[in-house]
Amino acid sequence: MSRLNINIPGLSLKNPIIPASGCFAFGQEYSQYYNLSKLGAIMIKAATDQSRFGNPTPRVAETPSGMLNAIGLQNPGVDHILEHELPWLEQYDVPIIANVAGTMVEDYVEVAQKISKAPNVHALELNISCPNVKEGGIQFGTDPTVASELTKAVKAVSSVPVYVKLSPNVTDIVEMATAIADHADGLTMINTLVGMELDRKTGKPIIANITGGLSGPAIKPVALRMVYQVAQAVNIPIIAMGGIHRTQDVIDFISAGASAVAIGTANFQNPMICSDIIDELPNYLDEHGIDHILDIKGRAFKNR
Ligand SMILES: Cc1cc2nc3c(=O)[nH]c(=O)nc-3n(C[C@H](O)[C@H](O)[C@H](O)COP(=O)(O)O)c2cc1C
């Protein structure tokens, strides 16, 4: 398996395949299908300081080549995750990337400080796409200065490297990435794109929240373009996600400059997807005469 191993801050990955946050819960359900130790890492569901029920239902809708969700960060709270979910995951030989969310800087700092101390948490992923409802509705994920300050504050208290998850709902993704890269150890990208869908019979929005986040194959070209642009602008590693559902998508994101990838929505269609792609990757390398998966990293823009 050494042809697939990846070393990035805090993470020694057996292979570049990671289930994306919110699409794998804490792994229990998927552990019935395959041994979770097979994965490169696991990005667990978002943790907030208090438990959250999330948004009212309906909160998911199917769209052509994608899905909309407005789950609203439903989770049992950081203390429960530390007491129950993370200890359960310790039976697997797999690094955990803890997804941290909040409404104010202080929430992120508190959760990051606590969860980064768990023995199997090797990195944090900051979900900065939620609105800051404290004052004036500032979006952490759309203001480069606010995002950079948040990253700095979390980095100061975290015991493990900090990756920041970029929102695609911005006009200039490179501006966001470069502002954050001054303080972050890595980037993960992209989160979902804001969208909506109407009920055919009533003409009204299907999702109770009106809008939701679009994910799945429909967003891959957007994600690929953003990874390609950001990889040329920053010197920290990128874990890429957005519409990956087959081996070729993994190859494309690494070619565009990513060091590893995460798979989200595709897990709902095929719970074996991460395992299947891990099995297929060595065949791809053989067929294309590639020694190590990272030999193709950034080839989309190198020597152009
Ligand atoms: C149902 C659902 C829940 C999600 N929950 C989270 C979350 O808690 N934290 C987060 O950072 N991203 C969350 N995401 C975003 C995914 O991690 C991922 O960035 C996005 O779906 C794009 O990848 P994909 O097209 O492979 O799904 C969620 C996505 C879906 C579909």
CSV table of C-alpha atoms and ligand atoms in Angstrom, one decimal:
chain,number,residue,atom,x,y,z
A,1,MET,CA,0.0,0.0,0.0
A,2,SER,CA,3.0,2.3,0.1
A,3,ARG,CA,2.1,3.6,-3.4
A,4,LEU,CA,-0.9,5.3,-1.9
A,5,ASN,CA,0.5,6.7,1.4
A,6,ILE,CA,0.3,10.4,2.0
A,7,ASN,CA,1.9,12.5,4.7
A,8,ILE,CA,0.4,15.9,5.4
A,9,PRO,CA,0.4,17.9,8.7
A,10,GLY,CA,-0.8,15.7,11.6
A,11,LEU,CA,-1.9,12.9,9.2
A,12,SER,CA,-0.1,9.8,8.0
A,13,LEU,CA,-2.7,8.4,5.6
A,14,LYS,CA,-2.5,4.8,4.2
A,15,ASN,CA,-4.3,6.1,1.1
A,16,PRO,CA,-5.9,9.4,0.0
A,17,ILE,CA,-9.5,8.4,0.6
A,18,ILE,CA,-11.4,10.0,3.5
A,19,PRO,CA,-15.2,10.0,4.1
A,20,ALA,CA,-16.4,13.6,4.2
A,21,SER,CA,-17.9,15.2,7.3
A,22,GLY,CA,-21.6,14.9,7.7
A,23,CYS,CA,-21.9,12.0,5.3
A,24,PHE,CA,-20.3,9.2,7.5
A,25,ALA,CA,-21.6,10.2,10.9
A,26,PHE,CA,-19.2,8.6,13.4
A,27,GLY,CA,-18.7,5.5,11.3
A,28,GLN,CA,-20.9,3.1,13.2
A,29,GLU,CA,-23.3,2.4,10.3
A,30,TYR,CA,-20.5,2.0,7.7
A,31,SER,CA,-18.5,-0.3,10.0
A,32,GLN,CA,-21.1,-3.0,9.2
A,33,TYR,CA,-20.0,-2.9,5.6
A,34,TYR,CA,-16.2,-2.9,5.8
A,35,ASN,CA,-13.3,-2.5,8.2
A,36,LEU,CA,-12.8,1.3,8.9
A,37,SER,CA,-9.1,0.8,9.4
A,38,LYS,CA,-8.9,0.6,5.6
A,39,LEU,CA,-9.6,4.3,5.2
A,40,GLY,CA,-7.0,7.0,4.9
A,41,ALA,CA,-8.7,9.0,7.7
A,42,ILE,CA,-12.3,9.7,8.8
A,43,MET,CA,-13.8,13.2,8.9
A,44,ILE,CA,-16.4,12.9,11.6
A,45,LYS,CA,-19.6,14.9,11.8
A,46,ALA,CA,-19.5,18.5,12.9
A,47,ALA,CA,-19.1,19.1,16.7
A,48,THR,CA,-20.6,22.1,18.4
A,49,ASP,CA,-20.3,23.0,22.1
A,50,GLN,CA,-23.9,22.1,22.8
A,51,SER,CA,-26.0,19.4,21.2
A,52,ARG,CA,-28.1,20.6,18.2
A,53,PHE,CA,-31.2,19.2,16.8
A,54,GLY,CA,-30.6,20.9,13.5
A,55,ASN,CA,-33.1,22.5,11.1
A,56,PRO,CA,-36.8,21.6,10.7
A,57,THR,CA,-37.7,18.8,8.2
A,58,PRO,CA,-37.9,18.3,5.2
A,59,ARG,CA,-34.2,19.0,5.1
A,60,VAL,CA,-32.9,17.0,2.1
A,61,ALA,CA,-34.0,16.9,-1.5
A,62,GLU,CA,-32.8,15.1,-4.6
A,63,THR,CA,-31.7,17.2,-7.6
A,64,PRO,CA,-30.3,16.2,-11.0
A,65,SER,CA,-26.9,14.7,-10.3
A,66,GLY,CA,-26.9,16.0,-6.7
A,67,MET,CA,-28.7,16.5,-3.5
A,68,LEU,CA,-29.6,19.5,-1.4
A,69,ASN,CA,-29.3,19.4,2.4
A,70,ALA,CA,-30.1,21.8,5.2
A,71,ILE,CA,-29.3,19.5,8.1
A,72,GLY,CA,-28.2,22.4,10.3
A,73,LEU,CA,-25.3,20.8,12.1
A,74,GLN,CA,-27.3,18.3,14.0
A,75,ASN,CA,-24.9,16.6,16.5
A,76,PRO,CA,-24.8,15.4,20.1
A,77,GLY,CA,-22.4,18.0,21.3
A,78,VAL,CA,-18.6,17.9,21.9
A,79,ASP,CA,-18.8,16.3,25.3
A,80,HIS,CA,-20.9,13.4,24.1
A,81,ILE,CA,-18.6,12.9,21.1
A,82,LEU,CA,-15.6,12.8,23.4
A,83,GLU,CA,-17.2,10.4,25.8
A,84,HIS,CA,-18.8,8.0,23.4
A,85,GLU,CA,-18.0,8.4,19.6
A,86,LEU,CA,-14.3,9.0,19.7
A,87,PRO,CA,-13.6,6.1,22.2
A,88,TRP,CA,-15.6,3.7,20.0
A,89,LEU,CA,-13.5,4.8,17.0
A,90,GLU,CA,-10.3,4.0,18.8
A,91,GLN,CA,-10.7,0.3,18.0
A,92,TYR,CA,-9.8,1.2,14.4
A,93,ASP,CA,-6.3,2.1,13.1
A,94,VAL,CA,-7.4,5.2,11.4
A,95,PRO,CA,-6.7,8.9,12.1
A,96,ILE,CA,-9.7,11.1,12.9
A,97,ILE,CA,-10.2,14.6,11.5
A,98,ALA,CA,-12.7,16.4,13.9
A,99,ASN,CA,-15.0,18.8,12.2
A,100,VAL,CA,-15.5,21.9,14.4
A,101,ALA,CA,-18.4,24.3,14.0
A,102,GLY,CA,-20.0,27.2,16.0
A,103,THR,CA,-21.7,30.5,15.8
A,104,MET,CA,-19.1,32.7,17.5
A,105,VAL,CA,-15.3,32.6,17.6
A,106,GLU,CA,-15.5,31.6,21.3
A,107,ASP,CA,-17.5,28.4,20.4
A,108,TYR,CA,-14.9,27.3,17.9
A,109,VAL,CA,-12.1,27.9,20.4
A,110,GLU,CA,-13.8,26.0,23.1
A,111,VAL,CA,-14.7,23.0,20.9
A,112,ALA,CA,-11.3,22.9,19.3
A,113,GLN,CA,-9.4,23.0,22.6
A,114,LYS,CA,-11.4,20.1,23.9
A,115,ILE,CA,-11.6,17.8,20.9
A,116,SER,CA,-8.0,18.3,19.8
A,117,LYS,CA,-6.9,16.6,23.0
A,118,ALA,CA,-8.6,13.3,22.1
A,119,PRO,CA,-6.0,10.6,21.5
A,120,ASN,CA,-7.3,9.6,18.0
A,121,VAL,CA,-8.0,13.1,16.7
A,122,HIS,CA,-5.0,13.9,14.5
A,123,ALA,CA,-6.3,17.1,12.9
A,124,LEU,CA,-9.2,19.6,13.0
A,125,GLU,CA,-11.3,20.7,10.1
A,126,LEU,CA,-12.9,24.1,10.7
A,127,ASN,CA,-16.3,24.4,9.2
A,128,ILE,CA,-16.5,28.1,8.6
A,129,SER,CA,-19.5,28.1,6.3
A,130,CYS,CA,-22.1,28.8,9.1
A,131,PRO,CA,-23.4,32.3,9.6
A,132,ASN,CA,-22.1,34.2,12.6
A,133,VAL,CA,-25.4,35.1,14.1
A,134,LYS,CA,-23.9,37.0,17.0
A,135,GLU,CA,-23.6,40.4,15.3
A,136,GLY,CA,-24.8,41.5,11.9
A,137,GLY,CA,-24.8,38.0,10.4
A,138,ILE,CA,-21.1,38.0,9.3
A,139,GLN,CA,-20.3,34.8,7.5
A,140,PHE,CA,-16.9,33.4,8.7
A,141,GLY,CA,-16.6,31.6,5.3
A,142,THR,CA,-17.1,34.6,3.1
A,143,ASP,CA,-15.0,37.3,4.8
A,144,PRO,CA,-11.2,36.8,4.4
A,145,THR,CA,-10.3,38.9,7.5
A,146,VAL,CA,-12.9,37.2,9.7
A,147,ALA,CA,-11.9,33.7,8.5
A,148,SER,CA,-8.2,34.4,9.0
A,149,GLU,CA,-8.8,35.7,12.6
A,150,LEU,CA,-10.9,32.7,13.4
A,151,THR,CA,-8.2,30.3,12.1
A,152,LYS,CA,-5.5,32.2,14.2
A,153,ALA,CA,-7.6,31.9,17.3
A,154,VAL,CA,-8.3,28.2,16.9
A,155,LYS,CA,-4.7,27.5,15.9
A,156,ALA,CA,-3.5,29.1,19.2
A,157,VAL,CA,-5.5,26.6,21.3
A,158,SER,CA,-5.4,23.4,19.2
A,159,SER,CA,-3.1,20.5,20.1
A,160,VAL,CA,-3.2,19.2,16.5
A,161,PRO,CA,-2.9,20.8,13.0
A,162,VAL,CA,-5.8,22.9,11.8
A,163,TYR,CA,-7.3,22.5,8.3
A,164,VAL,CA,-9.9,25.1,7.3
A,165,LYS,CA,-12.9,24.1,5.1
A,166,LEU,CA,-13.5,26.6,2.3
A,167,SER,CA,-17.0,27.6,1.3
A,168,PRO,CA,-17.5,27.9,-2.5
A,169,ASN,CA,-20.1,30.6,-2.0
A,170,VAL,CA,-17.6,33.4,-2.6
A,171,THR,CA,-16.6,35.5,-5.5
A,172,ASP,CA,-12.9,35.0,-5.1
A,173,ILE,CA,-11.9,31.6,-3.7
A,174,VAL,CA,-8.2,32.4,-4.0
A,175,GLU,CA,-8.5,35.5,-1.9
A,176,MET,CA,-10.2,33.5,0.9
A,177,ALA,CA,-7.6,30.7,0.6
A,178,THR,CA,-4.6,33.0,0.8
A,179,ALA,CA,-5.9,34.9,3.8
A,180,ILE,CA,-6.5,31.6,5.7
A,181,ALA,CA,-3.2,30.0,4.6
A,182,ASP,CA,-1.2,32.4,6.7
A,183,HIS,CA,-2.5,30.6,9.8
A,184,ALA,CA,-3.8,27.2,8.7
A,185,ASP,CA,-1.9,23.9,8.3
A,186,GLY,CA,-4.1,22.9,5.4
A,187,LEU,CA,-7.3,23.5,3.5
A,188,THR,CA,-10.2,21.3,2.8
A,189,MET,CA,-12.5,22.3,-0.1
A,190,ILE,CA,-15.2,22.6,-1.0
A,191,ASN,CA,-18.3,22.7,1.2
A,192,THR,CA,-21.8,22.7,-0.5
A,193,LEU,CA,-23.1,25.4,-2.9
A,194,VAL,CA,-26.3,27.3,-1.9
A,195,GLY,CA,-29.3,26.1,-3.9
A,196,MET,CA,-33.0,25.4,-3.9
A,197,GLU,CA,-35.6,23.1,-5.4
A,198,LEU,CA,-39.4,23.4,-5.8
A,199,ASP,CA,-42.0,20.8,-5.2
A,200,ARG,CA,-43.6,20.1,-8.6
A,201,LYS,CA,-47.2,20.0,-7.2
A,202,THR,CA,-47.2,23.0,-4.9
A,203,GLY,CA,-44.6,25.2,-6.5
A,204,LYS,CA,-43.1,25.8,-3.1
A,205,PRO,CA,-39.6,25.1,-1.9
A,206,ILE,CA,-39.1,21.4,-0.9
A,207,ILE,CA,-36.7,22.2,1.9
A,208,ALA,CA,-38.2,23.8,5.1
A,209,ASN,CA,-35.2,26.0,5.3
A,210,ILE,CA,-36.0,27.2,1.7
A,211,THR,CA,-32.4,26.9,0.6
A,212,GLY,CA,-30.0,24.0,1.1
A,213,GLY,CA,-26.4,23.0,0.2
A,214,LEU,CA,-25.9,21.3,-3.1
A,215,SER,CA,-23.5,18.4,-3.2
A,216,GLY,CA,-22.8,15.4,-5.4
A,217,PRO,CA,-21.6,14.9,-9.0
A,218,ALA,CA,-23.3,18.2,-10.1
A,219,ILE,CA,-20.7,20.3,-8.2
A,220,LYS,CA,-17.5,18.5,-9.3
A,221,PRO,CA,-16.5,20.9,-12.0
A,222,VAL,CA,-16.9,23.8,-9.6
A,223,ALA,CA,-14.8,22.1,-7.0
A,224,LEU,CA,-12.2,21.0,-9.5
A,225,ARG,CA,-11.8,24.5,-10.8
A,226,MET,CA,-11.4,25.9,-7.3
A,227,VAL,CA,-8.9,23.3,-6.2
A,228,TYR,CA,-6.9,24.0,-9.4
A,229,GLN,CA,-6.9,27.8,-8.7
A,230,VAL,CA,-6.1,27.5,-5.0
A,231,ALA,CA,-3.4,24.8,-5.3
A,232,GLN,CA,-1.4,27.3,-7.4
A,233,ALA,CA,-1.8,30.1,-4.9
A,234,VAL,CA,-1.0,28.5,-1.5
A,235,ASN,CA,1.8,26.3,-0.1
A,236,ILE,CA,-0.3,24.2,2.3
A,237,PRO,CA,-1.9,20.9,1.4
A,238,ILE,CA,-5.5,20.6,0.2
A,239,ILE,CA,-7.9,17.8,0.9
A,240,ALA,CA,-10.4,18.1,-1.9
A,241,MET,CA,-14.1,17.1,-2.0
A,242,GLY,CA,-17.1,17.8,-4.2
A,243,GLY,CA,-18.9,15.2,-6.3
A,244,ILE,CA,-16.4,12.4,-6.1
A,245,HIS,CA,-18.1,9.1,-6.9
A,246,ARG,CA,-15.5,7.1,-9.0
A,247,THR,CA,-11.7,6.5,-9.1
A,248,GLN,CA,-11.3,8.9,-12.0
A,249,ASP,CA,-12.6,11.8,-9.9
A,250,VAL,CA,-9.9,11.1,-7.3
A,251,ILE,CA,-7.3,11.2,-10.0
A,252,ASP,CA,-8.7,14.5,-11.3
A,253,PHE,CA,-8.6,16.2,-8.0
A,254,ILE,CA,-5.0,15.1,-7.3
A,255,SER,CA,-4.0,16.2,-10.8
A,256,ALA,CA,-5.5,19.6,-10.0
A,257,GLY,CA,-3.2,19.9,-6.9
A,258,ALA,CA,-5.0,18.1,-4.0
A,259,SER,CA,-3.0,15.9,-1.7
A,260,ALA,CA,-5.9,13.7,-0.6
A,261,VAL,CA,-9.7,13.7,-1.2
A,262,ALA,CA,-12.9,13.2,0.7
A,263,ILE,CA,-16.1,11.5,-0.5
A,264,GLY,CA,-19.4,12.7,0.8
A,265,THR,CA,-22.8,12.2,-0.9
A,266,ALA,CA,-21.6,9.1,-2.8
A,267,ASN,CA,-21.6,7.2,0.5
A,268,PHE,CA,-25.4,7.5,0.6
A,269,GLN,CA,-25.8,5.8,-2.7
A,270,ASN,CA,-23.1,3.2,-2.2
A,271,PRO,CA,-21.9,2.6,1.4
A,272,MET,CA,-18.9,0.7,-0.1
A,273,ILE,CA,-17.7,3.6,-2.3
A,274,CYS,CA,-14.6,4.5,-0.2
A,275,SER,CA,-13.6,0.9,0.1
A,276,ASP,CA,-14.2,0.2,-3.6
A,277,ILE,CA,-12.1,3.2,-4.7
A,278,ILE,CA,-9.3,2.2,-2.3
A,279,ASP,CA,-9.3,-1.2,-4.0
A,280,GLU,CA,-9.3,0.2,-7.5
A,281,LEU,CA,-6.6,2.8,-7.1
A,282,PRO,CA,-3.6,0.4,-7.4
A,283,ASN,CA,-5.1,-0.9,-10.7
A,284,TYR,CA,-5.3,2.6,-12.0
A,285,LEU,CA,-1.7,3.3,-11.2
A,286,ASP,CA,-0.6,0.0,-12.8
A,287,GLU,CA,-2.6,0.7,-16.0
A,288,HIS,CA,-1.0,4.2,-16.3
A,289,GLY,CA,2.5,3.3,-15.3
A,290,ILE,CA,2.5,5.5,-12.2
A,291,ASP,CA,4.6,4.5,-9.2
A,292,HIS,CA,3.1,6.7,-6.5
A,293,ILE,CA,-0.3,8.4,-6.5
A,294,LEU,CA,1.4,11.8,-5.7
A,295,ASP,CA,3.5,11.6,-8.8
A,296,ILE,CA,0.5,13.0,-10.6
A,297,LYS,CA,-0.1,15.8,-8.1
A,298,GLY,CA,-0.6,19.2,-9.8
A,299,ARG,CA,0.0,17.8,-13.3
A,300,ALA,CA,-2.9,19.9,-14.5
A,301,PHE,CA,-0.9,23.1,-14.1
A,302,LYS,CA,2.7,22.0,-14.0
A,303,ASN,CA,4.9,22.5,-17.1
A,304,ARG,CA,2.0,24.2,-18.9
B,1,LIG,C1,-26.1,15.4,4.4
B,1,LIG,C2,-24.8,16.3,4.5
B,1,LIG,C3,-24.3,16.7,5.7
B,1,LIG,C4,-23.1,17.5,5.7
B,1,LIG,N1,-22.6,17.9,7.0
B,1,LIG,C5,-21.5,18.6,7.0
B,1,LIG,C6,-20.9,18.9,8.3
B,1,LIG,O1,-21.4,18.6,9.4
B,1,LIG,N2,-19.7,19.6,8.3
B,1,LIG,C7,-19.1,20.0,7.1
B,1,LIG,O2,-18.0,20.6,7.2
B,1,LIG,N3,-19.6,19.6,5.9
B,1,LIG,C8,-20.7,18.9,5.8
B,1,LIG,N4,-21.2,18.5,4.6
B,1,LIG,C9,-20.5,18.8,3.4
B,1,LIG,C10,-19.6,17.6,2.9
B,1,LIG,O3,-18.7,17.3,3.9
B,1,LIG,C11,-18.9,18.0,1.6
B,1,LIG,O4,-18.0,19.1,1.7
B,1,LIG,C12,-19.9,18.3,0.4
B,1,LIG,O5,-21.0,17.5,0.5
B,1,LIG,C13,-19.2,18.1,-0.9
B,1,LIG,O6,-18.8,16.8,-1.2
B,1,LIG,P1,-19.7,15.6,-1.9
B,1,LIG,O7,-20.2,16.3,-3.2
B,1,LIG,O8,-18.8,14.5,-2.1
B,1,LIG,O9,-20.8,15.4,-1.0
B,1,LIG,C14,-22.4,17.8,4.5
B,1,LIG,C15,-22.9,17.3,3.3
B,1,LIG,C16,-24.1,16.6,3.3
B,1,LIG,C17,-24.6,16.1,1.9
